[in-house]
């Protein structure tokens, strides 16, 4: 699904240039669950932003399903994101003014799904995430674990091929964190490719493979049994 070769990303100010990604090479196969780990500042979030087409690399190649996307314009990036990629964030990123149902429905509106089809698909995914009983509540009326369930529902409602998760249990207690990891595992077992940035060795053990970064490049890969 993903092949990146000699990927580079620099951040420049008038005084200094910081290398975020240093000729990074990585391949992710369809159906894998991969954890990205490493110390703060090693390039994990930068890599996730580029994989999610939220940022451009400064050099190298990024193939997504065989298509070079490293320097797509914003319109092409947005179109590919809408139909192929779901995002799960540590801070949930739900819209406070929208109900649970409306938050999950939003990606379907962006992709032009009909009203009737939107209702069916939102109800289906809310049931699957065991949060249907909260469909008319607002995010601030939910616990952290419930908010992350809604965020995952929103990420998968468009049936993306890839989910990018950035510290998905970072704001949760251990019980809710384990539930979220079980949800991600279930989605992966149903065929969704998942790439997760995490500092948690516990969460990383849910993955098939751990990729460890240091100073913007891969230093180790562990295959999980």
mmCIF file with all atom_site columns, C-alpha atoms in Angstrom:
data_model
loop_
_atom_site.group_PDB
_atom_site.id
_atom_site.type_symbol
_atom_site.label_atom_id
_atom_site.label_alt_id
_atom_site.label_comp_id
_atom_site.label_asym_id
_atom_site.label_entity_id
_atom_site.label_seq_id
_atom_site.pdbx_PDB_ins_code
_atom_site.Cartn_x
_atom_site.Cartn_y
_atom_site.Cartn_z
_atom_site.occupancy
_atom_site.B_iso_or_equiv
_atom_site.pdbx_formal_charge
_atom_site.auth_seq_id
_atom_site.auth_comp_id
_atom_site.auth_asym_id
_atom_site.auth_atom_id
_atom_site.pdbx_PDB_model_num
ATOM 1   C CA . UNK A 1 1   ? 0.000   0.000   0.000  1.00 0.00 ? 1   UNK A CA 1
ATOM 2   C CA . UNK A 1 2   ? 2.727   2.487   1.013  1.00 0.00 ? 2   UNK A CA 1
ATOM 3   C CA . UNK A 1 3   ? 6.330   2.768   -0.103 1.00 0.00 ? 3   UNK A CA 1
ATOM 4   C CA . UNK A 1 4   ? 8.450   5.739   0.866  1.00 0.00 ? 4   UNK A CA 1
ATOM 5   C CA . UNK A 1 5   ? 12.014  6.093   -0.366 1.00 0.00 ? 5   UNK A CA 1
ATOM 6   C CA . UNK A 1 6   ? 14.673  8.562   0.821  1.00 0.00 ? 6   UNK A CA 1
ATOM 7   C CA . UNK A 1 7   ? 11.966  10.770  2.313  1.00 0.00 ? 7   UNK A CA 1
ATOM 8   C CA . UNK A 1 8   ? 13.233  14.128  3.609  1.00 0.00 ? 8   UNK A CA 1
ATOM 9   C CA . UNK A 1 9   ? 11.609  16.935  5.542  1.00 0.00 ? 9   UNK A CA 1
ATOM 10  C CA . UNK A 1 10  ? 13.311  20.095  6.804  1.00 0.00 ? 10  UNK A CA 1
ATOM 11  C CA . UNK A 1 11  ? 12.060  22.936  8.966  1.00 0.00 ? 11  UNK A CA 1
ATOM 12  C CA . UNK A 1 12  ? 13.919  26.214  8.466  1.00 0.00 ? 12  UNK A CA 1
ATOM 13  C CA . UNK A 1 13  ? 14.110  29.500  10.323 1.00 0.00 ? 13  UNK A CA 1
ATOM 14  C CA . UNK A 1 14  ? 16.455  32.407  9.685  1.00 0.00 ? 14  UNK A CA 1
ATOM 15  C CA . UNK A 1 15  ? 18.964  30.953  12.153 1.00 0.00 ? 15  UNK A CA 1
ATOM 16  C CA . UNK A 1 16  ? 18.690  27.176  11.894 1.00 0.00 ? 16  UNK A CA 1
ATOM 17  C CA . UNK A 1 17  ? 17.629  24.245  9.756  1.00 0.00 ? 17  UNK A CA 1
ATOM 18  C CA . UNK A 1 18  ? 16.134  21.213  11.522 1.00 0.00 ? 18  UNK A CA 1
ATOM 19  C CA . UNK A 1 19  ? 16.086  17.830  9.807  1.00 0.00 ? 19  UNK A CA 1
ATOM 20  C CA . UNK A 1 20  ? 12.803  16.109  10.697 1.00 0.00 ? 20  UNK A CA 1
ATOM 21  C CA . UNK A 1 21  ? 13.094  13.182  8.270  1.00 0.00 ? 21  UNK A CA 1
ATOM 22  C CA . UNK A 1 22  ? 16.480  12.079  6.999  1.00 0.00 ? 22  UNK A CA 1
ATOM 23  C CA . UNK A 1 23  ? 16.244  9.897   3.856  1.00 0.00 ? 23  UNK A CA 1
ATOM 24  C CA . UNK A 1 24  ? 13.671  7.660   5.519  1.00 0.00 ? 24  UNK A CA 1
ATOM 25  C CA . UNK A 1 25  ? 12.688  4.381   3.849  1.00 0.00 ? 25  UNK A CA 1
ATOM 26  C CA . UNK A 1 26  ? 9.581   2.441   4.825  1.00 0.00 ? 26  UNK A CA 1
ATOM 27  C CA . UNK A 1 27  ? 7.068   0.031   3.317  1.00 0.00 ? 27  UNK A CA 1
ATOM 28  C CA . UNK A 1 28  ? 3.607   -0.750  4.691  1.00 0.00 ? 28  UNK A CA 1
ATOM 29  C CA . UNK A 1 29  ? 1.647   -3.656  3.245  1.00 0.00 ? 29  UNK A CA 1
ATOM 30  C CA . UNK A 1 30  ? -2.131  -3.707  2.839  1.00 0.00 ? 30  UNK A CA 1
ATOM 31  C CA . UNK A 1 31  ? -3.748  -5.120  5.977  1.00 0.00 ? 31  UNK A CA 1
ATOM 32  C CA . UNK A 1 32  ? -0.794  -4.449  8.297  1.00 0.00 ? 32  UNK A CA 1
ATOM 33  C CA . UNK A 1 33  ? -1.017  -2.878  11.746 1.00 0.00 ? 33  UNK A CA 1
ATOM 34  C CA . UNK A 1 34  ? 2.225   -0.928  12.231 1.00 0.00 ? 34  UNK A CA 1
ATOM 35  C CA . UNK A 1 35  ? 3.293   1.038   15.316 1.00 0.00 ? 35  UNK A CA 1
ATOM 36  C CA . UNK A 1 36  ? 5.727   3.956   14.900 1.00 0.00 ? 36  UNK A CA 1
ATOM 37  C CA . UNK A 1 37  ? 7.778   4.641   18.023 1.00 0.00 ? 37  UNK A CA 1
ATOM 38  C CA . UNK A 1 38  ? 10.695  6.818   19.083 1.00 0.00 ? 38  UNK A CA 1
ATOM 39  C CA . UNK A 1 39  ? 11.638  9.725   21.374 1.00 0.00 ? 39  UNK A CA 1
ATOM 40  C CA . UNK A 1 40  ? 10.025  13.153  21.067 1.00 0.00 ? 40  UNK A CA 1
ATOM 41  C CA . UNK A 1 41  ? 11.412  15.030  18.089 1.00 0.00 ? 41  UNK A CA 1
ATOM 42  C CA . UNK A 1 42  ? 12.419  11.921  16.135 1.00 0.00 ? 42  UNK A CA 1
ATOM 43  C CA . UNK A 1 43  ? 10.026  12.627  13.239 1.00 0.00 ? 43  UNK A CA 1
ATOM 44  C CA . UNK A 1 44  ? 7.015   10.454  14.131 1.00 0.00 ? 44  UNK A CA 1
ATOM 45  C CA . UNK A 1 45  ? 4.344   13.146  13.785 1.00 0.00 ? 45  UNK A CA 1
ATOM 46  C CA . UNK A 1 46  ? 6.027   14.619  10.708 1.00 0.00 ? 46  UNK A CA 1
ATOM 47  C CA . UNK A 1 47  ? 5.950   11.193  9.080  1.00 0.00 ? 47  UNK A CA 1
ATOM 48  C CA . UNK A 1 48  ? 2.267   10.722  9.959  1.00 0.00 ? 48  UNK A CA 1
ATOM 49  C CA . UNK A 1 49  ? 1.394   14.141  8.518  1.00 0.00 ? 49  UNK A CA 1
ATOM 50  C CA . UNK A 1 50  ? 3.120   13.278  5.245  1.00 0.00 ? 50  UNK A CA 1
ATOM 51  C CA . UNK A 1 51  ? 1.519   9.823   5.090  1.00 0.00 ? 51  UNK A CA 1
ATOM 52  C CA . UNK A 1 52  ? -1.850  11.506  5.638  1.00 0.00 ? 52  UNK A CA 1
ATOM 53  C CA . UNK A 1 53  ? -1.138  14.058  2.892  1.00 0.00 ? 53  UNK A CA 1
ATOM 54  C CA . UNK A 1 54  ? -1.405  16.901  5.384  1.00 0.00 ? 54  UNK A CA 1
ATOM 55  C CA . UNK A 1 55  ? 2.150   18.009  4.595  1.00 0.00 ? 55  UNK A CA 1
ATOM 56  C CA . UNK A 1 56  ? 4.634   17.767  1.694  1.00 0.00 ? 56  UNK A CA 1
ATOM 57  C CA . UNK A 1 57  ? 8.077   16.177  1.912  1.00 0.00 ? 57  UNK A CA 1
ATOM 58  C CA . UNK A 1 58  ? 11.084  18.199  0.757  1.00 0.00 ? 58  UNK A CA 1
ATOM 59  C CA . UNK A 1 59  ? 12.622  15.230  -1.034 1.00 0.00 ? 59  UNK A CA 1
ATOM 60  C CA . UNK A 1 60  ? 12.154  11.568  -1.813 1.00 0.00 ? 60  UNK A CA 1
ATOM 61  C CA . UNK A 1 61  ? 9.281   9.452   -3.058 1.00 0.00 ? 61  UNK A CA 1
ATOM 62  C CA . UNK A 1 62  ? 5.909   8.507   -1.541 1.00 0.00 ? 62  UNK A CA 1
ATOM 63  C CA . UNK A 1 63  ? 3.935   5.847   -3.404 1.00 0.00 ? 63  UNK A CA 1
ATOM 64  C CA . UNK A 1 64  ? 0.344   5.236   -2.275 1.00 0.00 ? 64  UNK A CA 1
ATOM 65  C CA . UNK A 1 65  ? -1.156  2.178   -3.944 1.00 0.00 ? 65  UNK A CA 1
ATOM 66  C CA . UNK A 1 66  ? 1.464   2.536   -6.678 1.00 0.00 ? 66  UNK A CA 1
ATOM 67  C CA . UNK A 1 67  ? 0.828   6.241   -7.371 1.00 0.00 ? 67  UNK A CA 1
ATOM 68  C CA . UNK A 1 68  ? 3.460   8.893   -6.633 1.00 0.00 ? 68  UNK A CA 1
ATOM 69  C CA . UNK A 1 69  ? 1.721   11.377  -4.310 1.00 0.00 ? 69  UNK A CA 1
ATOM 70  C CA . UNK A 1 70  ? 4.682   13.213  -2.733 1.00 0.00 ? 70  UNK A CA 1
ATOM 71  C CA . UNK A 1 71  ? 3.955   16.445  -4.562 1.00 0.00 ? 71  UNK A CA 1
ATOM 72  C CA . UNK A 1 72  ? 0.230   16.282  -5.250 1.00 0.00 ? 72  UNK A CA 1
ATOM 73  C CA . UNK A 1 73  ? -1.442  19.693  -5.147 1.00 0.00 ? 73  UNK A CA 1
ATOM 74  C CA . UNK A 1 74  ? -3.895  20.370  -2.321 1.00 0.00 ? 74  UNK A CA 1
ATOM 75  C CA . UNK A 1 75  ? -6.942  19.457  -4.400 1.00 0.00 ? 75  UNK A CA 1
ATOM 76  C CA . UNK A 1 76  ? -5.548  16.029  -5.301 1.00 0.00 ? 76  UNK A CA 1
ATOM 77  C CA . UNK A 1 77  ? -4.366  15.448  -1.729 1.00 0.00 ? 77  UNK A CA 1
ATOM 78  C CA . UNK A 1 78  ? -7.790  16.310  -0.310 1.00 0.00 ? 78  UNK A CA 1
ATOM 79  C CA . UNK A 1 79  ? -9.542  14.023  -2.778 1.00 0.00 ? 79  UNK A CA 1
ATOM 80  C CA . UNK A 1 80  ? -7.258  11.093  -1.965 1.00 0.00 ? 80  UNK A CA 1
ATOM 81  C CA . UNK A 1 81  ? -7.651  11.705  1.787  1.00 0.00 ? 81  UNK A CA 1
ATOM 82  C CA . UNK A 1 82  ? -11.449 11.841  1.628  1.00 0.00 ? 82  UNK A CA 1
ATOM 83  C CA . UNK A 1 83  ? -11.762 8.472   -0.054 1.00 0.00 ? 83  UNK A CA 1
ATOM 84  C CA . UNK A 1 84  ? -8.839  6.516   1.379  1.00 0.00 ? 84  UNK A CA 1
ATOM 85  C CA . UNK A 1 85  ? -7.633  7.762   4.782  1.00 0.00 ? 85  UNK A CA 1
ATOM 86  C CA . UNK A 1 86  ? -9.215  8.077   8.223  1.00 0.00 ? 86  UNK A CA 1
ATOM 87  C CA . UNK A 1 87  ? -7.572  9.955   11.112 1.00 0.00 ? 87  UNK A CA 1
ATOM 88  C CA . UNK A 1 88  ? -7.736  9.298   14.862 1.00 0.00 ? 88  UNK A CA 1
ATOM 89  C CA . UNK A 1 89  ? -6.131  11.932  17.105 1.00 0.00 ? 89  UNK A CA 1
ATOM 90  C CA . UNK A 1 90  ? -5.065  11.993  20.753 1.00 0.00 ? 90  UNK A CA 1
ATOM 91  C CA . UNK A 1 91  ? -7.252  15.059  21.378 1.00 0.00 ? 91  UNK A CA 1
ATOM 92  C CA . UNK A 1 92  ? -10.276 13.533  19.566 1.00 0.00 ? 92  UNK A CA 1
ATOM 93  C CA . UNK A 1 93  ? -10.799 16.699  17.436 1.00 0.00 ? 93  UNK A CA 1
ATOM 94  C CA . UNK A 1 94  ? -14.585 16.474  17.620 1.00 0.00 ? 94  UNK A CA 1
ATOM 95  C CA . UNK A 1 95  ? -16.685 19.578  16.894 1.00 0.00 ? 95  UNK A CA 1
ATOM 96  C CA . UNK A 1 96  ? -18.314 20.688  20.142 1.00 0.00 ? 96  UNK A CA 1
ATOM 97  C CA . UNK A 1 97  ? -21.314 22.305  18.425 1.00 0.00 ? 97  UNK A CA 1
ATOM 98  C CA . UNK A 1 98  ? -22.279 19.080  16.632 1.00 0.00 ? 98  UNK A CA 1
ATOM 99  C CA . UNK A 1 99  ? -23.931 16.012  18.121 1.00 0.00 ? 99  UNK A CA 1
ATOM 100 C CA . UNK A 1 100 ? -22.286 12.590  18.041 1.00 0.00 ? 100 UNK A CA 1
ATOM 101 C CA . UNK A 1 101 ? -24.367 11.703  14.978 1.00 0.00 ? 101 UNK A CA 1
ATOM 102 C CA . UNK A 1 102 ? -23.453 14.951  13.205 1.00 0.00 ? 102 UNK A CA 1
ATOM 103 C CA . UNK A 1 103 ? -19.737 14.587  13.966 1.00 0.00 ? 103 UNK A CA 1
ATOM 104 C CA . UNK A 1 104 ? -19.657 11.107  12.455 1.00 0.00 ? 104 UNK A CA 1
ATOM 105 C CA . UNK A 1 105 ? -21.825 12.181  9.509  1.00 0.00 ? 105 UNK A CA 1
ATOM 106 C CA . UNK A 1 106 ? -19.503 15.022  8.486  1.00 0.00 ? 106 UNK A CA 1
ATOM 107 C CA . UNK A 1 107 ? -17.055 13.025  6.291  1.00 0.00 ? 107 UNK A CA 1
ATOM 108 C CA . UNK A 1 108 ? -20.010 11.582  4.363  1.00 0.00 ? 108 UNK A CA 1
ATOM 109 C CA . UNK A 1 109 ? -21.309 15.083  3.636  1.00 0.00 ? 109 UNK A CA 1
ATOM 110 C CA . UNK A 1 110 ? -17.889 16.044  2.260  1.00 0.00 ? 110 UNK A CA 1
ATOM 111 C CA . UNK A 1 111 ? -17.923 13.067  -0.103 1.00 0.00 ? 111 UNK A CA 1
ATOM 112 C CA . UNK A 1 112 ? -21.460 13.727  -1.356 1.00 0.00 ? 112 UNK A CA 1
ATOM 113 C CA . UNK A 1 113 ? -23.237 10.702  0.149  1.00 0.00 ? 113 UNK A CA 1
ATOM 114 C CA . UNK A 1 114 ? -27.043 10.961  0.044  1.00 0.00 ? 114 UNK A CA 1
ATOM 115 C CA . UNK A 1 115 ? -29.040 11.763  3.201  1.00 0.00 ? 115 UNK A CA 1
ATOM 116 C CA . UNK A 1 116 ? -30.610 8.312   3.418  1.00 0.00 ? 116 UNK A CA 1
ATOM 117 C CA . UNK A 1 117 ? -27.275 6.554   2.893  1.00 0.00 ? 117 UNK A CA 1
ATOM 118 C CA . UNK A 1 118 ? -25.617 8.814   5.479  1.00 0.00 ? 118 UNK A CA 1
ATOM 119 C CA . UNK A 1 119 ? -28.223 7.888   8.103  1.00 0.00 ? 119 UNK A CA 1
ATOM 120 C CA . UNK A 1 120 ? -27.766 4.169   7.442  1.00 0.00 ? 120 UNK A CA 1
ATOM 121 C CA . UNK A 1 121 ? -23.988 4.278   7.545  1.00 0.00 ? 121 UNK A CA 1
ATOM 122 C CA . UNK A 1 122 ? -23.730 6.505   10.629 1.00 0.00 ? 122 UNK A CA 1
ATOM 123 C CA . UNK A 1 123 ? -26.162 4.353   12.588 1.00 0.00 ? 123 UNK A CA 1
ATOM 124 C CA . UNK A 1 124 ? -24.310 1.232   11.493 1.00 0.00 ? 124 UNK A CA 1
ATOM 125 C CA . UNK A 1 125 ? -20.908 2.499   12.651 1.00 0.00 ? 125 UNK A CA 1
ATOM 126 C CA . UNK A 1 126 ? -22.243 3.983   15.910 1.00 0.00 ? 126 UNK A CA 1
ATOM 127 C CA . UNK A 1 127 ? -23.793 0.603   16.715 1.00 0.00 ? 127 UNK A CA 1
ATOM 128 C CA . UNK A 1 128 ? -20.521 -1.116  15.886 1.00 0.00 ? 128 UNK A CA 1
ATOM 129 C CA . UNK A 1 129 ? -18.630 1.259   18.217 1.00 0.00 ? 129 UNK A CA 1
ATOM 130 C CA . UNK A 1 130 ? -21.260 0.726   20.956 1.00 0.00 ? 130 UNK A CA 1
ATOM 131 C CA . UNK A 1 131 ? -22.013 4.445   21.152 1.00 0.00 ? 131 UNK A CA 1
ATOM 132 C CA . UNK A 1 132 ? -25.405 4.536   19.384 1.00 0.00 ? 132 UNK A CA 1
ATOM 133 C CA . UNK A 1 133 ? -27.189 5.377   22.653 1.00 0.00 ? 133 UNK A CA 1
ATOM 134 C CA . UNK A 1 134 ? -25.251 8.670   22.710 1.00 0.00 ? 134 UNK A CA 1
ATOM 135 C CA . UNK A 1 135 ? -26.109 9.724   19.143 1.00 0.00 ? 135 UNK A CA 1
ATOM 136 C CA . UNK A 1 136 ? -27.856 12.960  20.217 1.00 0.00 ? 136 UNK A CA 1
ATOM 137 C CA . UNK A 1 137 ? -25.319 13.960  22.868 1.00 0.00 ? 137 UNK A CA 1
ATOM 138 C CA . UNK A 1 138 ? -22.595 16.555  22.378 1.00 0.00 ? 138 UNK A CA 1
ATOM 139 C CA . UNK A 1 139 ? -18.876 15.786  22.827 1.00 0.00 ? 139 UNK A CA 1
ATOM 140 C CA . UNK A 1 140 ? -18.603 17.618  26.159 1.00 0.00 ? 140 UNK A CA 1
ATOM 141 C CA . UNK A 1 141 ? -21.351 15.346  27.538 1.00 0.00 ? 141 UNK A CA 1
ATOM 142 C CA . UNK A 1 142 ? -19.197 12.241  26.911 1.00 0.00 ? 142 UNK A CA 1
ATOM 143 C CA . UNK A 1 143 ? -16.325 10.626  28.754 1.00 0.00 ? 143 UNK A CA 1
ATOM 144 C CA . UNK A 1 144 ? -12.883 10.556  27.134 1.00 0.00 ? 144 UNK A CA 1
ATOM 145 C CA . UNK A 1 145 ? -13.328 6.932   26.127 1.00 0.00 ? 145 UNK A CA 1
ATOM 146 C CA . UNK A 1 146 ? -16.705 7.665   24.553 1.00 0.00 ? 146 UNK A CA 1
ATOM 147 C CA . UNK A 1 147 ? -15.275 10.644  22.663 1.00 0.00 ? 147 UNK A CA 1
ATOM 148 C CA . UNK A 1 148 ? -12.524 8.458   21.217 1.00 0.00 ? 148 UNK A CA 1
ATOM 149 C CA . UNK A 1 149 ? -15.132 5.885   20.135 1.00 0.00 ? 149 UNK A CA 1
ATOM 150 C CA . UNK A 1 150 ? -16.920 8.683   18.281 1.00 0.00 ? 150 UNK A CA 1
ATOM 151 C CA . UNK A 1 151 ? -13.622 9.808   16.746 1.00 0.00 ? 151 UNK A CA 1
ATOM 152 C CA . UNK A 1 152 ? -12.941 6.269   15.521 1.00 0.00 ? 152 UNK A CA 1
ATOM 153 C CA . UNK A 1 153 ? -16.489 6.021   14.168 1.00 0.00 ? 153 UNK A CA 1
ATOM 154 C CA . UNK A 1 154 ? -15.906 9.251   12.241 1.00 0.00 ? 154 UNK A CA 1
ATOM 155 C CA . UNK A 1 155 ? -12.592 7.905   10.930 1.00 0.00 ? 155 UNK A CA 1
ATOM 156 C CA . UNK A 1 156 ? -14.112 4.684   9.574  1.00 0.00 ? 156 UNK A CA 1
ATOM 157 C CA . UNK A 1 157 ? -17.549 5.812   8.365  1.00 0.00 ? 157 UNK A CA 1
ATOM 158 C CA . UNK A 1 158 ? -16.188 6.410   4.840  1.00 0.00 ? 158 UNK A CA 1
ATOM 159 C CA . UNK A 1 159 ? -14.702 2.887   4.883  1.00 0.00 ? 159 UNK A CA 1
ATOM 160 C CA . UNK A 1 160 ? -11.107 4.065   4.349  1.00 0.00 ? 160 UNK A CA 1
ATOM 161 C CA . UNK A 1 161 ? -8.329  1.723   3.285  1.00 0.00 ? 161 UNK A CA 1
ATOM 162 C CA . UNK A 1 162 ? -5.957  3.285   5.838  1.00 0.00 ? 162 UNK A CA 1
ATOM 163 C CA . UNK A 1 163 ? -6.321  4.644   9.371  1.00 0.00 ? 163 UNK A CA 1
ATOM 164 C CA . UNK A 1 164 ? -3.622  6.921   10.791 1.00 0.00 ? 164 UNK A CA 1
ATOM 165 C CA . UNK A 1 165 ? -3.768  7.072   14.590 1.00 0.00 ? 165 UNK A CA 1
ATOM 166 C CA . UNK A 1 166 ? -1.706  9.631   16.526 1.00 0.00 ? 166 UNK A CA 1
ATOM 167 C CA . UNK A 1 167 ? -1.385  8.606   20.201 1.00 0.00 ? 167 UNK A CA 1
ATOM 168 C CA . UNK A 1 168 ? -5.008  7.327   20.202 1.00 0.00 ? 168 UNK A CA 1
ATOM 169 C CA . UNK A 1 169 ? -4.958  6.419   23.915 1.00 0.00 ? 169 UNK A CA 1
ATOM 170 C CA . UNK A 1 170 ? -2.859  9.374   25.085 1.00 0.00 ? 170 UNK A CA 1
ATOM 171 C CA . UNK A 1 171 ? -5.732  11.116  26.904 1.00 0.00 ? 171 UNK A CA 1
ATOM 172 C CA . UNK A 1 172 ? -7.384  7.968   28.256 1.00 0.00 ? 172 UNK A CA 1
ATOM 173 C CA . UNK A 1 173 ? -7.059  5.855   31.395 1.00 0.00 ? 173 UNK A CA 1
ATOM 174 C CA . UNK A 1 174 ? -5.811  2.292   30.992 1.00 0.00 ? 174 UNK A CA 1
ATOM 175 C CA . UNK A 1 175 ? -9.275  0.710   30.836 1.00 0.00 ? 175 UNK A CA 1
ATOM 176 C CA . UNK A 1 176 ? -10.573 3.037   28.119 1.00 0.00 ? 176 UNK A CA 1
ATOM 177 C CA . UNK A 1 177 ? -7.212  2.850   26.372 1.00 0.00 ? 177 UNK A CA 1
ATOM 178 C CA . UNK A 1 178 ? -7.432  -0.928  26.160 1.00 0.00 ? 178 UNK A CA 1
ATOM 179 C CA . UNK A 1 179 ? -10.951 -0.674  24.738 1.00 0.00 ? 179 UNK A CA 1
ATOM 180 C CA . UNK A 1 180 ? -9.742  1.701   22.029 1.00 0.00 ? 180 UNK A CA 1
ATOM 181 C CA . UNK A 1 181 ? -6.870  -0.612  21.137 1.00 0.00 ? 181 UNK A CA 1
ATOM 182 C CA . UNK A 1 182 ? -9.298  -3.545  20.893 1.00 0.00 ? 182 UNK A CA 1
ATOM 183 C CA . UNK A 1 183 ? -11.472 -1.491  18.537 1.00 0.00 ? 183 UNK A CA 1
ATOM 184 C CA . UNK A 1 184 ? -8.468  -0.714  16.332 1.00 0.00 ? 184 UNK A CA 1
ATOM 185 C CA . UNK A 1 185 ? -7.463  -4.387  16.378 1.00 0.00 ? 185 UNK A CA 1
ATOM 186 C CA . UNK A 1 186 ? -10.972 -5.421  15.297 1.00 0.00 ? 186 UNK A CA 1
ATOM 187 C CA . UNK A 1 187 ? -10.883 -2.922  12.416 1.00 0.00 ? 187 UNK A CA 1
ATOM 188 C CA . UNK A 1 188 ? -7.500  -4.247  11.345 1.00 0.00 ? 188 UNK A CA 1
ATOM 189 C CA . UNK A 1 189 ? -8.750  -7.838  11.436 1.00 0.00 ? 189 UNK A CA 1
ATOM 190 C CA . UNK A 1 190 ? -11.558 -6.751  9.099  1.00 0.00 ? 190 UNK A CA 1
ATOM 191 C CA . UNK A 1 191 ? -8.946  -5.582  6.586  1.00 0.00 ? 191 UNK A CA 1
ATOM 192 C CA . UNK A 1 192 ? -8.177  -1.948  7.413  1.00 0.00 ? 192 UNK A CA 1
ATOM 193 C CA . UNK A 1 193 ? -4.503  -0.994  7.348  1.00 0.00 ? 193 UNK A CA 1
ATOM 194 C CA . UNK A 1 194 ? -3.497  0.899   10.505 1.00 0.00 ? 194 UNK A CA 1
ATOM 195 C CA . UNK A 1 195 ? -0.428  3.029   11.188 1.00 0.00 ? 195 UNK A CA 1
ATOM 196 C CA . UNK A 1 196 ? -0.224  4.235   14.775 1.00 0.00 ? 196 UNK A CA 1
ATOM 197 C CA . UNK A 1 197 ? 2.214   6.658   16.388 1.00 0.00 ? 197 UNK A CA 1
ATOM 198 C CA . UNK A 1 198 ? 2.599   5.864   20.072 1.00 0.00 ? 198 UNK A CA 1
ATOM 199 C CA . UNK A 1 199 ? 4.906   6.244   23.056 1.00 0.00 ? 199 UNK A CA 1
ATOM 200 C CA . UNK A 1 200 ? 3.256   3.251   24.729 1.00 0.00 ? 200 UNK A CA 1
ATOM 201 C CA . UNK A 1 201 ? 5.041   -0.092  24.522 1.00 0.00 ? 201 UNK A CA 1
ATOM 202 C CA . UNK A 1 202 ? 1.788   -1.663  25.767 1.00 0.00 ? 202 UNK A CA 1
ATOM 203 C CA . UNK A 1 203 ? -0.221  -0.228  22.857 1.00 0.00 ? 203 UNK A CA 1
ATOM 204 C CA . UNK A 1 204 ? 2.526   -1.077  20.374 1.00 0.00 ? 204 UNK A CA 1
ATOM 205 C CA . UNK A 1 205 ? 2.204   -4.759  21.263 1.00 0.00 ? 205 UNK A CA 1
ATOM 206 C CA . UNK A 1 206 ? -1.208  -4.794  19.553 1.00 0.00 ? 206 UNK A CA 1
ATOM 207 C CA . UNK A 1 207 ? 0.543   -4.176  16.217 1.00 0.00 ? 207 UNK A CA 1
ATOM 208 C CA . UNK A 1 208 ? 2.134   -6.629  13.791 1.00 0.00 ? 208 UNK A CA 1
ATOM 209 C CA . UNK A 1 209 ? 5.335   -4.624  13.548 1.00 0.00 ? 209 UNK A CA 1
ATOM 210 C CA . UNK A 1 210 ? 7.052   -1.830  15.466 1.00 0.00 ? 210 UNK A CA 1
ATOM 211 C CA . UNK A 1 211 ? 9.128   0.681   13.500 1.00 0.00 ? 211 UNK A CA 1
ATOM 212 C CA . UNK A 1 212 ? 11.465  2.710   15.720 1.00 0.00 ? 212 UNK A CA 1
ATOM 213 C CA . UNK A 1 213 ? 12.693  6.112   14.555 1.00 0.00 ? 213 UNK A CA 1
ATOM 214 C CA . UNK A 1 214 ? 15.645  8.161   15.746 1.00 0.00 ? 214 UNK A CA 1
ATOM 215 C CA . UNK A 1 215 ? 16.808  11.461  14.258 1.00 0.00 ? 215 UNK A CA 1
ATOM 216 C CA . UNK A 1 216 ? 14.430  11.137  11.319 1.00 0.00 ? 216 UNK A CA 1
ATOM 217 C CA . UNK A 1 217 ? 15.307  7.661   10.099 1.00 0.00 ? 217 UNK A CA 1
ATOM 218 C CA . UNK A 1 218 ? 14.526  4.043   10.923 1.00 0.00 ? 218 UNK A CA 1
ATOM 219 C CA . UNK A 1 219 ? 16.864  2.465   13.443 1.00 0.00 ? 219 UNK A CA 1
ATOM 220 C CA . UNK A 1 220 ? 15.054  -0.800  14.197 1.00 0.00 ? 220 UNK A CA 1
ATOM 221 C CA . UNK A 1 221 ? 12.026  -2.877  13.270 1.00 0.00 ? 221 UNK A CA 1
ATOM 222 C CA . UNK A 1 222 ? 10.456  -5.504  15.520 1.00 0.00 ? 222 UNK A CA 1
ATOM 223 C CA . UNK A 1 223 ? 8.061   -8.131  14.184 1.00 0.00 ? 223 UNK A CA 1
ATOM 224 C CA . UNK A 1 224 ? 5.405   -8.921  16.788 1.00 0.00 ? 224 UNK A CA 1
ATOM 225 C CA . UNK A 1 225 ? 4.378   -12.551 17.244 1.00 0.00 ? 225 UNK A CA 1
#
